[in-house]
Amino acid sequence: QVQLVESGGGLVQAGGSLRLSCVASGFTFSAFAMRWYRQAPGKQRELVAAISSVKTTVYTTSVEGRFPVSRDNTKNTVYLQMNSLKPEDAAVYYCNVSHWKKDYWGQGTQVTVSS
C-alpha cells in the first residue's frame, strides 16, 4: 500500500534553514507528481510546493525563491529545502501524492520558527 513518511522538522530560529524529506513506498514513485502541504493552527491546509514526474516545479507565492523542492527517484524521496525561514512558515508539513485519484498523506512533521 502507499506510504509516505516525512522527517526533518524541528525548531529553528527565524532566518535559519531546514530540509524536509518524504520517503515514499507502495507505488511507482518516479511516475507521479509529489506535493508538500502545510497546516498552521486554525488555518486551512495549503499547498506549498509540487514537483512533477519530469521535475517541473510550482510554488505558492510566499515560499517561491526560498523553498526549493526536489526529488531523488533512486531513493523514492522528495525533499523540501526551507531557507530564510519566517515565523509565519511554522506549521505541520505534509507530503502528498494523488495515486489513481486517491490522495495519500504522510503523518506530518512539525516546523517551529522562533522570532
Coordinates of N, CA and C in Angstrom, one line a residue:
Q1 N 0.8 -1.2 0.0 CA 0.0 0.0 0.0 C 0.9 1.2 0.0
V2 N 0.3 2.4 -0.4 CA 1.0 3.6 -0.5 C 1.3 4.1 0.9
Q3 N 2.6 4.4 1.1 CA 3.0 5.0 2.4 C 3.9 6.2 2.1
L4 N 3.8 7.2 3.0 CA 4.6 8.4 2.9 C 5.1 8.7 4.3
V5 N 6.4 8.9 4.5 CA 7.0 9.1 5.8 C 7.8 10.4 5.7
E6 N 7.4 11.4 6.4 CA 8.1 12.7 6.5 C 9.1 12.7 7.6
S7 N 10.2 13.5 7.5 CA 11.1 13.7 8.5 C 11.8 15.0 8.3
G8 N 12.5 15.5 9.3 CA 13.3 16.7 9.1 C 12.8 18.0 9.8
G9 N 11.6 17.9 10.4 CA 11.1 19.1 11.0 C 11.9 19.4 12.3
G10 N 11.5 20.5 12.9 CA 12.2 20.8 14.2 C 12.0 22.3 14.5
L11 N 12.8 22.7 15.5 CA 12.7 24.1 15.9 C 13.9 24.9 15.3
V12 N 13.7 26.0 14.7 CA 14.8 26.8 14.1 C 14.5 28.3 14.3
Q13 N 15.5 29.0 14.4 CA 15.4 30.5 14.5 C 15.0 31.1 13.2
A14 N 14.3 32.2 13.2 CA 14.0 32.9 12.0 C 15.3 33.2 11.2
G15 N 15.2 33.0 9.9 CA 16.4 33.1 9.1 C 17.1 31.9 8.8
G16 N 16.8 30.8 9.6 CA 17.5 29.6 9.5 C 16.9 28.7 8.4
S17 N 17.5 27.5 8.4 CA 17.1 26.5 7.3 C 16.8 25.1 7.9
L18 N 15.9 24.4 7.2 CA 15.6 23.0 7.5 C 15.4 22.3 6.2
R19 N 15.7 21.0 6.1 CA 15.4 20.2 5.0 C 14.4 19.1 5.4
L20 N 13.3 19.1 4.8 CA 12.3 18.1 5.0 C 12.5 17.0 3.9
S21 N 12.3 15.7 4.4 CA 12.3 14.6 3.5 C 11.0 13.8 3.6
C22 N 10.7 13.2 2.5 CA 9.5 12.3 2.4 C 9.9 11.1 1.6
V23 N 9.9 10.0 2.3 CA 10.2 8.7 1.7 C 8.9 8.0 1.3
A24 N 8.8 7.6 0.1 CA 7.5 7.0 -0.4 C 7.7 5.5 -0.7
S25 N 6.7 4.8 -0.6 CA 6.7 3.4 -1.0 C 5.3 2.9 -1.4
G26 N 5.2 1.8 -2.1 CA 3.9 1.2 -2.4 C 3.4 1.6 -3.8
F27 N 4.2 2.4 -4.5 CA 3.8 2.8 -5.9 C 5.0 3.2 -6.7
T28 N 4.9 3.4 -8.0 CA 6.0 3.7 -8.8 C 6.3 5.2 -8.7
F29 N 7.2 5.5 -7.7 CA 7.4 6.9 -7.3 C 7.8 7.8 -8.5
S30 N 8.6 7.3 -9.4 CA 9.1 8.2 -10.5 C 8.0 8.7 -11.4
A31 N 6.9 8.0 -11.4 CA 5.8 8.3 -12.4 C 4.8 9.3 -11.9
F32 N 4.9 9.7 -10.6 CA 3.9 10.6 -10.0 C 4.4 11.9 -9.5
A33 N 3.6 12.9 -9.6 CA 3.9 14.2 -9.0 C 3.8 14.1 -7.5
M34 N 4.6 14.8 -6.8 CA 4.6 14.8 -5.4 C 4.4 16.3 -4.9
R35 N 3.8 16.4 -3.8 CA 3.4 17.7 -3.2 C 3.8 17.8 -1.8
W36 N 4.1 19.1 -1.4 CA 4.2 19.4 0.0 C 3.1 20.4 0.4
Y37 N 2.4 20.1 1.5 CA 1.4 21.0 2.0 C 1.8 21.4 3.5
R38 N 1.2 22.4 4.0 CA 1.4 22.7 5.4 C 0.1 23.2 6.0
Q39 N 0.0 23.0 7.3 CA -1.2 23.5 8.0 C -0.8 24.1 9.3
A40 N -1.1 25.4 9.5 CA -0.8 26.1 10.8 C -2.1 26.0 11.6
P41 N -1.9 26.1 12.9 CA -3.1 26.1 13.8 C -4.2 27.1 13.4
G42 N -5.4 26.6 13.3 CA -6.5 27.5 13.0 C -6.6 27.8 11.5
K43 N -5.7 27.3 10.7 CA -5.8 27.6 9.2 C -6.0 26.4 8.4
Q44 N -6.4 26.6 7.2 CA -6.6 25.5 6.2 C -5.3 25.0 5.7
R45 N -5.3 23.7 5.4 CA -4.1 23.2 4.8 C -3.8 23.8 3.4
E46 N -2.6 24.2 3.1 CA -2.3 24.9 1.9 C -1.1 24.2 1.2
L47 N -1.2 24.2 -0.2 CA -0.2 23.7 -1.0 C 1.1 24.6 -0.9
V48 N 2.2 24.0 -0.7 CA 3.5 24.8 -0.6 C 4.2 24.7 -1.9
A49 N 4.5 23.4 -2.3 CA 5.3 23.2 -3.5 C 4.9 21.9 -4.1
A50 N 5.2 21.7 -5.4 CA 4.9 20.5 -6.1 C 6.0 20.2 -7.1
I51 N 6.2 19.0 -7.3 CA 7.2 18.6 -8.4 C 6.7 17.4 -9.2
S52 N 6.7 17.6 -10.5 CA 6.1 16.6 -11.3 C 7.1 15.4 -11.6
S53 N 6.6 14.5 -12.3 CA 7.4 13.3 -12.6 C 8.6 13.7 -13.5
V54 N 8.5 14.8 -14.2 CA 9.6 15.2 -15.0 C 10.4 16.4 -14.4
K55 N 10.1 16.6 -13.1 CA 10.8 17.6 -12.2 C 10.4 19.0 -12.5
T56 N 9.3 19.2 -13.1 CA 8.7 20.6 -13.2 C 8.2 21.0 -11.8
T57 N 8.5 22.2 -11.4 CA 8.1 22.6 -10.0 C 7.2 23.8 -10.0
V58 N 6.3 23.9 -9.0 CA 5.5 25.0 -8.8 C 5.5 25.3 -7.3
Y59 N 5.3 26.6 -7.0 CA 5.4 27.0 -5.6 C 4.2 28.0 -5.3
T60 N 3.8 28.0 -4.0 CA 3.0 29.1 -3.6 C 3.8 30.4 -3.5
T61 N 3.2 31.5 -3.7 CA 3.9 32.8 -3.8 C 4.8 33.0 -2.6
S62 N 4.3 32.7 -1.4 CA 5.0 33.1 -0.2 C 6.3 32.4 0.0
V63 N 6.5 31.3 -0.7 CA 7.8 30.5 -0.5 C 8.7 30.5 -1.7
E64 N 8.2 31.0 -2.8 CA 9.0 31.0 -4.0 C 10.3 31.7 -3.8
G65 N 11.4 31.0 -4.3 CA 12.7 31.5 -4.1 C 13.4 31.1 -2.8
R66 N 12.6 30.6 -1.8 CA 13.1 30.2 -0.5 C 13.1 28.7 -0.3
F67 N 12.1 28.0 -0.8 CA 11.8 26.6 -0.5 C 12.0 25.8 -1.8
P68 N 13.1 25.5 -2.3 CA 13.2 24.7 -3.5 C 12.8 23.2 -3.2
V69 N 12.0 22.6 -4.1 CA 11.6 21.2 -3.9 C 12.4 20.4 -4.9
S70 N 12.7 19.2 -4.5 CA 13.5 18.3 -5.4 C 13.1 16.9 -5.1
R71 N 13.5 16.0 -6.0 CA 13.2 14.6 -5.8 C 14.4 13.7 -6.3
D72 N 14.6 12.6 -5.6 CA 15.6 11.6 -6.0 C 14.8 10.3 -6.2
N73 N 14.6 10.0 -7.5 CA 13.8 8.8 -7.9 C 14.6 7.5 -7.5
T74 N 15.9 7.6 -7.3 CA 16.6 6.4 -6.9 C 16.4 6.1 -5.5
K75 N 15.9 7.0 -4.7 CA 15.7 6.8 -3.3 C 14.2 7.0 -2.9
N76 N 13.4 7.1 -3.9 CA 11.9 7.3 -3.7 C 11.7 8.4 -2.7
T77 N 12.4 9.5 -2.8 CA 12.3 10.6 -1.8 C 12.1 11.9 -2.5
V78 N 11.3 12.7 -1.8 CA 11.1 14.1 -2.2 C 11.5 15.0 -1.1
Y79 N 12.2 16.1 -1.4 CA 12.7 17.0 -0.4 C 12.1 18.4 -0.5
L80 N 12.1 19.1 0.6 CA 11.8 20.5 0.6 C 12.8 21.2 1.4
Q81 N 13.7 21.9 0.8 CA 14.7 22.7 1.4 C 14.1 24.0 1.8
M82 N 14.1 24.3 3.1 CA 13.4 25.5 3.6 C 14.5 26.5 4.1
N83 N 14.7 27.6 3.4 CA 15.7 28.6 3.7 C 15.0 29.9 4.1
S84 N 15.8 30.7 4.8 CA 15.3 32.0 5.2 C 13.9 31.9 5.9
L85 N 13.8 31.0 6.8 CA 12.5 30.7 7.5 C 12.0 31.9 8.2
K86 N 10.7 32.0 8.2 CA 10.0 33.1 8.9 C 9.0 32.5 9.9
P87 N 8.7 33.3 10.9 CA 7.7 32.7 11.9 C 6.4 32.3 11.2
E88 N 6.0 32.9 10.2 CA 4.7 32.5 9.5 C 4.9 31.2 8.7
D89 N 6.1 30.7 8.6 CA 6.3 29.4 8.0 C 6.0 28.2 9.0
A90 N 5.8 28.5 10.2 CA 5.6 27.5 11.2 C 4.3 26.8 11.0
A91 N 4.4 25.5 10.9 CA 3.2 24.6 10.6 C 3.6 23.2 10.7
V92 N 2.6 22.3 10.5 CA 2.9 20.9 10.3 C 3.0 20.8 8.7
Y93 N 4.0 20.1 8.3 CA 4.2 20.0 6.8 C 3.9 18.5 6.5
Y94 N 3.2 18.4 5.4 CA 2.7 17.1 4.9 C 3.2 16.8 3.5
C95 N 3.5 15.6 3.3 CA 3.8 15.1 1.9 C 2.6 14.5 1.4
N96 N 2.3 14.6 0.1 CA 1.1 14.1 -0.6 C 1.4 13.6 -2.0
V97 N 0.6 12.5 -2.3 CA 0.6 12.1 -3.6 C -0.9 11.7 -4.0
S98 N -1.2 12.0 -5.2 CA -2.5 11.6 -5.7 C -2.3 10.4 -6.6
H99 N -2.7 9.2 -6.1 CA -2.4 8.0 -6.8 C -3.7 7.4 -7.2
W100 N -3.9 7.4 -8.6 CA -5.1 6.8 -9.1 C -6.4 7.4 -8.5
K101 N -6.4 8.8 -8.4 CA -7.5 9.6 -8.0 C -7.7 9.5 -6.5
K102 N -6.8 8.9 -5.7 CA -6.9 8.9 -4.3 C -5.8 9.7 -3.7
D103 N -6.0 10.5 -2.7 CA -5.0 11.3 -2.1 C -4.4 10.5 -0.9
Y104 N -3.1 10.5 -0.8 CA -2.4 9.9 0.3 C -1.5 10.9 1.0
W105 N -1.5 10.8 2.3 CA -0.7 11.8 3.1 C 0.2 11.1 4.1
G106 N 1.3 11.7 4.4 CA 2.1 11.3 5.5 C 1.6 11.7 6.8
Q107 N 2.3 11.4 7.8 CA 1.9 11.7 9.2 C 2.2 13.2 9.6
G108 N 3.0 13.8 8.8 CA 3.3 15.2 9.0 C 4.6 15.4 9.9
T109 N 5.2 16.5 9.7 CA 6.4 16.8 10.5 C 6.3 18.3 10.9
Q110 N 6.5 18.6 12.2 CA 6.3 19.9 12.8 C 7.5 20.8 12.5
V111 N 7.2 22.0 12.0 CA 8.2 23.0 11.9 C 7.9 24.2 12.8
T112 N 8.8 24.5 13.6 CA 8.6 25.7 14.5 C 9.7 26.7 14.3
V113 N 9.3 27.9 14.1 CA 10.2 29.0 13.8 C 10.1 30.1 14.9
S114 N 11.2 30.3 15.6 CA 11.2 31.3 16.7 C 11.7 32.6 16.1
S115 N 11.1 33.7 16.7 CA 11.5 35.0 16.2 C 12.5 35.6 17.0

